[in-house]
Tab-separated table of C-alpha atoms in Angstrom:
chain	number	residue	atom	x	y	z
A	1	MET	CA	-65.650	164.071	202.327
A	2	ARG	CA	-67.899	167.043	202.934
A	3	THR	CA	-66.634	170.261	204.480
A	4	LEU	CA	-68.360	172.713	206.770
A	5	THR	CA	-69.306	176.100	205.423
A	6	LYS	CA	-68.243	179.296	207.140
A	7	GLY	CA	-71.769	179.816	208.440
A	8	GLN	CA	-71.903	176.325	209.919
A	9	ILE	CA	-68.514	176.793	211.548
A	10	ALA	CA	-69.635	180.098	213.068
A	11	VAL	CA	-72.852	178.595	214.446
A	12	LEU	CA	-70.998	175.608	215.901
A	13	ALA	CA	-68.408	177.872	217.511
A	14	ILE	CA	-71.094	180.042	219.107
A	15	ALA	CA	-72.991	176.975	220.350
A	16	ALA	CA	-69.822	175.454	221.814
A	17	ALA	CA	-68.961	178.735	223.537
A	18	LEU	CA	-72.447	178.974	225.044
A	19	MET	CA	-72.275	175.375	226.266
A	20	ALA	CA	-68.884	175.976	227.833
A	21	GLY	CA	-70.176	179.153	229.483
A	22	VAL	CA	-73.222	177.409	230.937
A	23	GLY	CA	-71.024	174.602	232.213
A	24	GLY	CA	-68.651	177.085	233.813
A	25	PHE	CA	-71.498	178.857	235.612
A	26	GLY	CA	-72.831	175.511	236.826
A	27	ALA	CA	-69.425	174.519	238.199
A	28	TRP	CA	-69.077	177.916	239.885
A	29	GLY	CA	-72.521	177.523	241.469
A	30	THR	CA	-71.708	174.057	242.767
A	31	TYR	CA	-68.410	175.322	244.135
A	32	THR	CA	-70.157	178.184	245.947
A	33	ASN	CA	-72.740	175.847	247.447
A	34	ALA	CA	-70.033	173.457	248.658
A	35	VAL	CA	-68.051	176.299	250.248
A	36	GLU	CA	-71.200	177.479	252.020
A	37	ALA	CA	-71.824	173.975	253.355
A	38	PHE	CA	-68.279	172.865	254.267
A	39	HIS	CA	-66.608	176.253	254.821
A	40	ARG	CA	-63.468	174.865	253.168
A	41	GLU	CA	-62.437	175.793	249.629
A	42	ALA	CA	-60.340	172.664	249.080
A	43	THR	CA	-63.274	170.426	249.951
A	44	ALA	CA	-65.532	172.430	247.663
A	45	ALA	CA	-63.041	172.091	244.806
A	46	GLY	CA	-62.912	168.338	245.376
A	47	VAL	CA	-66.705	168.111	245.236
A	48	VAL	CA	-66.759	169.958	241.913
A	49	ALA	CA	-63.930	167.819	240.511
A	50	ALA	CA	-65.622	164.572	241.577
A	51	GLY	CA	-68.943	165.499	239.989
A	52	GLU	CA	-68.766	168.008	237.165
A	53	GLY	CA	-65.031	167.422	236.640
A	54	LEU	CA	-65.526	163.705	236.115
A	55	THR	CA	-68.329	164.417	233.677
A	56	LEU	CA	-66.056	166.823	231.816
A	57	ILE	CA	-63.294	164.214	231.582
A	58	LEU	CA	-65.673	161.589	230.238
A	59	GLY	CA	-67.058	164.108	227.769
A	60	LEU	CA	-63.555	164.897	226.524
A	61	VAL	CA	-62.847	161.180	226.117
A	62	MET	CA	-65.982	160.799	224.012
A	63	LEU	CA	-65.035	163.922	222.062
A	64	LEU	CA	-61.542	162.694	221.215
A	65	ARG	CA	-62.629	159.164	220.316
A	66	THR	CA	-65.395	160.559	218.137
A	67	MET	CA	-62.910	162.778	216.310
A	68	LEU	CA	-60.744	159.699	215.725
A	69	GLY	CA	-63.717	157.812	214.256
A	70	GLN	CA	-63.924	155.348	217.157
A	71	SER	CA	-66.816	154.383	219.381
A	72	SER	CA	-66.731	155.130	223.101
A	73	PRO	CA	-66.301	152.286	225.608
A	74	ALA	CA	-69.262	151.188	227.697
A	75	VAL	CA	-67.697	152.488	230.918
A	76	VAL	CA	-67.473	155.988	229.421
A	77	ARG	CA	-71.082	155.957	228.274
A	78	LEU	CA	-72.210	154.676	231.681
A	79	GLY	CA	-70.093	157.264	233.471
A	80	MET	CA	-71.728	160.070	231.505
A	81	TRP	CA	-74.992	159.097	233.217
A	82	LEU	CA	-73.707	158.230	236.685
A	83	ALA	CA	-71.430	161.255	237.188
A	84	PRO	CA	-74.257	163.858	236.996
A	85	VAL	CA	-76.429	161.690	239.246
A	86	SER	CA	-73.660	161.451	241.845
A	87	ALA	CA	-73.108	165.216	241.701
A	88	ALA	CA	-76.824	165.805	242.232
A	89	CYS	CA	-76.849	163.392	245.178
A	90	VAL	CA	-73.947	165.280	246.769
A	91	GLY	CA	-75.865	168.520	246.347
A	92	ILE	CA	-78.917	167.034	248.037
A	93	THR	CA	-76.925	165.744	251.008
A	94	ILE	CA	-75.196	169.069	251.728
A	95	ALA	CA	-78.432	171.066	251.550
A	96	GLY	CA	-80.040	172.221	254.768
A	97	THR	CA	-83.616	172.587	253.560
A	98	ALA	CA	-85.783	171.045	250.873
A	99	ARG	CA	-85.577	174.216	248.798
A	100	GLU	CA	-81.783	174.217	248.952
A	101	ALA	CA	-81.740	170.500	248.145
A	102	ALA	CA	-83.678	171.127	244.926
A	103	VAL	CA	-81.313	173.930	243.906
A	104	TYR	CA	-78.144	172.039	244.842
A	105	ALA	CA	-79.335	168.952	242.946
A	106	VAL	CA	-80.031	170.860	239.726
A	107	THR	CA	-76.889	173.025	239.714
A	108	PRO	CA	-74.378	170.237	238.781
A	109	LEU	CA	-76.482	169.309	235.766
A	110	ALA	CA	-75.377	172.494	234.001
A	111	MET	CA	-71.762	171.419	233.598
A	112	SER	CA	-72.706	167.797	232.999
A	113	GLY	CA	-75.113	168.795	230.251
A	114	ALA	CA	-72.478	171.067	228.703
A	115	ALA	CA	-69.941	168.229	228.561
A	116	GLU	CA	-72.432	165.841	226.985
A	117	GLY	CA	-73.618	168.516	224.566
A	118	LEU	CA	-70.093	169.287	223.374
A	119	SER	CA	-69.339	165.611	222.791
A	120	PHE	CA	-72.591	165.179	220.862
A	121	VAL	CA	-71.855	168.224	218.684
A	122	ALA	CA	-68.361	166.901	217.942
A	123	ARG	CA	-69.830	163.538	216.977
A	124	SER	CA	-72.311	165.255	214.664
A	125	VAL	CA	-69.510	167.206	212.973
A	126	VAL	CA	-67.469	164.043	212.414
A	127	VAL	CA	-70.481	162.188	211.002
A	128	PHE	CA	-71.266	165.111	208.698
A	129	THR	CA	-67.743	165.456	207.327
A	130	THR	CA	-66.766	161.777	207.073
A	131	GLY	CA	-70.145	160.093	206.672
A	132	VAL	CA	-69.154	157.486	209.274
A	133	ASP	CA	-71.029	157.214	212.562
A	134	ALA	CA	-68.911	155.042	214.824
A	135	GLU	CA	-71.549	154.861	217.564
A	136	THR	CA	-74.279	153.761	215.163
A	137	MET	CA	-71.988	151.182	213.608
A	138	ARG	CA	-71.103	149.843	217.052
A	139	ARG	CA	-74.758	149.675	218.065
A	140	ASN	CA	-75.860	147.944	214.870
A	141	ALA	CA	-72.948	145.505	215.045
A	142	ASP	CA	-73.886	144.613	218.617
A	143	VAL	CA	-77.529	144.106	217.636
A	144	ALA	CA	-76.533	141.948	214.665
A	145	ARG	CA	-74.279	139.831	216.869
A	146	GLN	CA	-77.027	139.261	219.431
A	147	LEU	CA	-79.517	138.563	216.666
A	148	ALA	CA	-77.270	135.896	215.148
A	149	PHE	CA	-76.683	134.301	218.550
A	150	HIS	CA	-80.369	134.099	219.500
A	151	ARG	CA	-81.254	132.870	216.020
A	152	ALA	CA	-78.742	130.040	216.388
A	153	VAL	CA	-80.117	129.193	219.846
A	154	ALA	CA	-83.690	129.215	218.525
A	155	GLU	CA	-82.801	126.757	215.780
A	156	GLY	CA	-80.322	124.418	217.451
A	157	HIS	CA	-80.673	124.490	221.245
A	158	PRO	CA	-81.796	121.147	222.696
A	159	GLY	CA	-84.122	122.778	225.236
A	160	LYS	CA	-87.594	123.669	224.013
A	161	ALA	CA	-88.008	126.531	226.494
A	162	GLN	CA	-84.646	128.032	225.503
A	163	ARG	CA	-85.566	127.857	221.822
A	164	LYS	CA	-88.878	129.579	222.450
A	165	LEU	CA	-87.261	132.295	224.580
A	166	ALA	CA	-84.490	132.879	222.020
A	167	ARG	CA	-87.086	133.133	219.229
A	168	ARG	CA	-88.896	135.867	221.118
A	169	ARG	CA	-85.637	137.691	221.798
A	170	TYR	CA	-84.394	137.782	218.218
A	171	TRP	CA	-87.792	138.976	217.012
A	172	ARG	CA	-87.567	141.718	219.614
A	173	LEU	CA	-84.038	142.603	218.473
A	174	ALA	CA	-85.041	142.734	214.821
A	175	ARG	CA	-86.693	146.128	215.287
A	176	TYR	CA	-83.367	147.677	216.337
A	177	VAL	CA	-81.439	146.570	213.251
A	178	GLY	CA	-80.328	149.623	211.278
A	179	HIS	CA	-81.567	152.055	213.920
A	180	GLY	CA	-79.913	155.434	213.337
A	181	ASP	CA	-78.205	154.300	210.119
A	182	ALA	CA	-78.748	157.192	207.716
A	183	GLU	CA	-77.270	155.318	204.758
A	184	LEU	CA	-79.608	152.374	205.285
A	185	GLY	CA	-82.551	154.733	205.635
A	186	ALA	CA	-81.650	156.504	202.403
A	187	GLY	CA	-81.390	153.154	200.630
A	188	LEU	CA	-84.802	152.038	201.881
A	189	VAL	CA	-86.345	155.347	200.834
A	190	ASP	CA	-84.818	154.925	197.387
A	191	VAL	CA	-86.291	151.414	197.118
A	192	GLN	CA	-89.719	152.678	198.132
A	193	ARG	CA	-89.412	155.524	195.642
A	194	HIS	CA	-88.844	153.036	192.826
A	195	ARG	CA	-91.774	150.920	193.966
A	196	VAL	CA	-94.104	153.932	194.119
A	197	ARG	CA	-92.973	154.975	190.652
A	198	ASP	CA	-93.556	151.495	189.243
A	199	GLY	CA	-96.962	151.292	190.925
A	200	ALA	CA	-98.003	154.662	189.546
A	201	ASP	CA	-96.758	153.632	186.103
A	202	ALA	CA	-98.783	150.415	186.215
A	203	ALA	CA	-101.914	152.257	187.404
A	204	LEU	CA	-101.690	154.896	184.678
A	205	ALA	CA	-100.972	152.248	182.047
A	206	SER	CA	-104.071	150.268	183.046
A	207	MET	CA	-106.193	153.435	182.977
A	208	TYR	CA	-105.075	154.520	179.508
A	209	GLY	CA	-104.710	151.039	178.040
A	210	ALA	CA	-100.988	151.295	177.407
A	211	PRO	CA	-98.758	148.251	177.820
A	212	VAL	CA	-96.978	148.040	181.127
A	213	VAL	CA	-93.223	148.126	180.821
A	214	GLU	CA	-91.648	145.879	183.415
A	215	ARG	CA	-88.680	147.432	185.094
A	216	SER	CA	-85.853	145.389	186.415
A	217	GLN	CA	-85.492	145.570	190.151
A	218	LYS	CA	-81.764	145.473	189.847
A	219	ASP	CA	-79.680	147.890	187.923
A	220	PRO	CA	-77.655	146.378	185.100
A	221	ALA	CA	-74.276	145.367	186.290
A	222	THR	CA	-71.697	147.862	185.201
A	223	PRO	CA	-68.293	146.490	184.351
A	224	ARG	CA	-65.697	147.137	186.964
A	225	PRO	CA	-63.042	149.557	185.742
A	226	VAL	CA	-59.810	147.782	184.965
A	227	SER	CA	-56.491	149.452	185.628
A	228	ALA	CA	-53.724	149.624	183.045
A	229	THR	CA	-51.584	147.220	185.061
A	230	GLU	CA	-54.333	144.590	185.149
A	231	ALA	CA	-54.935	144.979	181.411
A	232	LEU	CA	-51.238	144.523	180.620
A	233	ARG	CA	-51.030	141.564	182.994
A	234	ALA	CA	-53.891	139.877	181.139
A	235	HIS	CA	-52.250	140.711	177.789
A	236	PHE	CA	-48.883	139.279	178.831
A	237	ALA	CA	-50.548	136.119	180.161
A	238	GLY	CA	-51.454	135.049	176.628
A	239	MET	CA	-48.083	135.871	175.061
A	240	ASP	CA	-45.026	133.740	174.522
A	241	LEU	CA	-42.209	134.378	176.983
A	242	ASP	CA	-39.740	135.447	174.286
A	243	ASP	CA	-42.274	137.827	172.758
A	244	ALA	CA	-42.998	139.341	176.158
A	245	ILE	CA	-39.272	139.913	176.794
A	246	ARG	CA	-38.787	141.530	173.384
A	247	LEU	CA	-41.858	143.703	173.889
A	248	ALA	CA	-40.512	144.904	177.226
A	249	HIS	CA	-37.141	145.566	175.577
A	250	ASP	CA	-38.797	147.610	172.835
A	251	ALA	CA	-40.564	149.673	175.479
A	252	ARG	CA	-37.389	150.141	177.528
A	253	PRO	CA	-34.450	149.756	175.133
A	254	ASP	CA	-32.007	151.344	177.571
A	255	ALA	CA	-32.886	149.023	180.467
A	256	ALA	CA	-30.483	146.329	181.629
A	257	PRO	CA	-31.575	142.654	181.678
A	258	ALA	CA	-31.987	142.745	185.460
A	259	GLU	CA	-34.232	145.793	185.222
A	260	LEU	CA	-36.294	144.188	182.463
A	261	ALA	CA	-36.683	141.042	184.584
A	262	HIS	CA	-37.940	143.142	187.501
A	263	LEU	CA	-40.307	145.028	185.200
A	264	LEU	CA	-41.760	141.800	183.829
A	265	GLY	CA	-42.210	140.513	187.379
A	266	THR	CA	-44.720	143.279	188.070
A	267	TYR	CA	-46.903	141.733	185.362
A	268	ASP	CA	-46.681	138.185	186.796
A	269	ILE	CA	-43.949	137.112	184.351
A	270	HIS	CA	-41.189	135.752	186.545
A	271	VAL	CA	-37.890	135.442	184.686
A	272	ASP	CA	-34.278	136.038	185.657
A	273	ALA	CA	-31.781	138.407	184.079
A	274	VAL	CA	-29.813	135.574	182.440
A	275	ALA	CA	-32.874	134.392	180.516
A	276	VAL	CA	-33.582	137.946	179.402
A	277	ALA	CA	-30.005	138.357	178.182
A	278	LEU	CA	-30.145	135.039	176.309
A	279	VAL	CA	-33.371	135.992	174.561
A	280	LEU	CA	-32.057	139.390	173.568
A	281	GLY	CA	-28.691	137.916	172.508
A	282	ARG	CA	-26.711	140.417	174.482
A	283	LYS	CA	-23.085	140.164	175.523
A	284	PRO	CA	-21.733	141.457	178.790
A	285	ALA	CA	-20.925	145.118	178.611
A	286	GLU	CA	-17.253	146.037	178.237
A	287	TYR	CA	-15.804	149.122	179.814
A	288	GLU	CA	-12.608	151.024	179.052
A	289	VAL	CA	-11.216	153.225	181.783
A	290	GLU	CA	-8.922	156.103	180.901
A	291	ARG	CA	-7.184	158.264	183.469
A	292	ASP	CA	-5.483	161.523	182.604
A	293	ASP	CA	-3.216	161.410	185.656
A	294	ALA	CA	-1.790	157.948	184.873
A	295	ASP	CA	1.422	157.451	182.868
A	296	ASP	CA	1.325	155.448	179.695
A	297	ALA	CA	2.140	151.820	180.345
A	298	GLN	CA	5.248	150.470	178.666
A	299	GLN	CA	4.334	148.291	175.742
A	300	VAL	CA	5.886	144.854	176.093
A	301	ASN	CA	6.425	142.944	172.877
A	302	ALA	CA	7.341	139.308	172.489
A	303	LEU	CA	11.115	138.658	172.489
A	304	PRO	CA	12.622	137.377	169.245
A	305	ARG	CA	13.882	133.803	169.193
A	306	GLY	CA	17.340	133.444	170.760
A	307	ALA	CA	17.292	136.899	172.347
A	308	LYS	CA	17.774	135.568	175.881
A	309	THR	CA	20.652	133.326	174.856
A	310	ALA	CA	22.377	136.131	172.959
A	311	ALA	CA	21.941	138.522	175.880
A	312	ILE	CA	23.399	135.989	178.327
A	313	ARG	CA	26.424	135.240	176.127
A	314	GLU	CA	27.029	138.949	175.506
A	315	ALA	CA	26.935	139.691	179.256
A	316	ALA	CA	29.207	136.732	180.046
A	317	SER	CA	31.686	137.845	177.377
A	318	SER	CA	31.816	141.377	178.737
A	319	LEU	CA	32.193	140.262	182.360
A	320	GLY	CA	34.928	137.727	181.635
A	321	LYS	CA	35.425	134.029	182.237
A	322	ASP	CA	35.322	134.349	186.015
A	323	ALA	CA	31.874	136.003	186.056
A	324	ARG	CA	29.359	134.354	188.327
A	325	ALA	CA	25.840	133.404	187.274
A	326	GLU	CA	24.207	135.961	189.560
A	327	ASP	CA	26.374	138.729	188.056
A	328	ILE	CA	25.300	137.709	184.568
A	329	VAL	CA	21.616	137.711	185.634
A	330	ARG	CA	22.034	141.234	186.994
A	331	ALA	CA	23.813	142.437	183.857
A	332	VAL	CA	21.138	140.991	181.542
A	333	ALA	CA	18.399	142.682	183.558
A	334	GLU	CA	20.192	146.046	183.540
A	335	ARG	CA	21.241	146.060	179.879
A	336	HIS	CA	18.361	144.283	178.149
A	337	GLN	CA	15.527	144.402	180.732
A	338	ILE	CA	15.231	140.636	180.504
A	339	GLU	CA	14.720	138.520	183.588
A	340	VAL	CA	16.463	135.137	183.617
A	341	GLY	CA	17.366	132.653	186.311
A	342	GLU	CA	20.805	131.531	187.396
A	343	ASN	CA	20.147	127.921	186.385
A	344	TYR	CA	19.104	129.072	182.946
A	345	VAL	CA	22.337	131.091	182.656
A	346	ARG	CA	24.449	128.039	183.579
A	347	ALA	CA	22.544	125.884	181.075
A	348	VAL	CA	23.130	128.387	178.267
A	349	LEU	CA	26.821	128.758	179.037
A	350	SER	CA	27.285	124.990	179.226
A	351	ARG	CA	26.104	124.617	175.652
A	352	LYS	CA	28.414	125.392	172.795
A	353	PRO	CA	27.258	128.112	170.437
A	354	LYS	CA	25.845	126.874	167.153
A	355	ALA	CA	28.090	127.303	164.149
A	356	LYS	CA	26.856	129.718	161.523
A	357	ARG	CA	26.088	128.232	158.143
A	358	ASP	CA	28.051	129.534	155.161
A	359	PRO	CA	25.764	129.925	152.147
A	360	GLY	CA	28.706	129.682	149.729
A	361	ASN	CA	29.783	126.287	151.028
A	362	GLY	CA	26.494	124.449	150.659
A	363	GLY	CA	25.197	125.724	153.904
A	364	TYR	CA	28.006	124.257	156.073
A	365	ALA	CA	30.749	126.137	157.864
């Protein structure tokens, strides 16, 4: 995108100020003439607003759409012509003499011309900075559309007269194709420059007896630059899936399987996190949480064999023969921190204690 120099900006600002000044004087002149004719200021203001004001509004619409890179609608372009004409007609009708009619008809053109001039300057600035002429593109697109339509009618319409008329029309439209397109004009000039150079080369070669070197009309095709992503995508396409996963893991060793799967997806290798984990042989991560404000948990070891029975019998012996099962359960829990049920207590107490073996008597009591 090209930028305007300080000198260009200064010249454009001065030109815009002069246009606005001329338009203001024209509106003031029309207002004065209307006041002289109608003797009412409100009516005079309405006359100025309907003529020069409408032209100014349409000019601003063209200005804004041009700055946005858009073409102006047909009604706006038509209004830019009709509004000054209507203002001139109003000036002619309110004039008393032929001399006044000529003056009153010309006065509104000052503001109308200023509005059109400002919109044209804005369009020129946009075309210069962006290189895009929306109006020219719209005009050429419309011509191309009409050309295609009349060409189709000339070739396929059943009526002979319609085909002949359409053939004349598309030949007439052909001269408007590319009209005002600076890029197309530059391209055609470049083509003609090459042809003139080749012709001069051939003429000089024939004069001096040197062999003529034929030049290709088309430039050799230059390879399109390939991005790094496209190159890696093509490289991964020819690799085995396991090798691609391991290569991605080597590049990102700290990445989780899900992240590696997403990374491979950007290169058209669609795989889930489970497959990545299986290929890499990983196990699920284990975490150990330590809190400074938490008390140490009591370590619970397995009870030795017969500990519950011994605790129940010891509690029953201390409580006496009349002790109930629920009292024994409570005593075992308080003294030995062992939880037992009442039915288990009754079952233990119903069994006789085993006799201890005497080692000196062959193992029998």
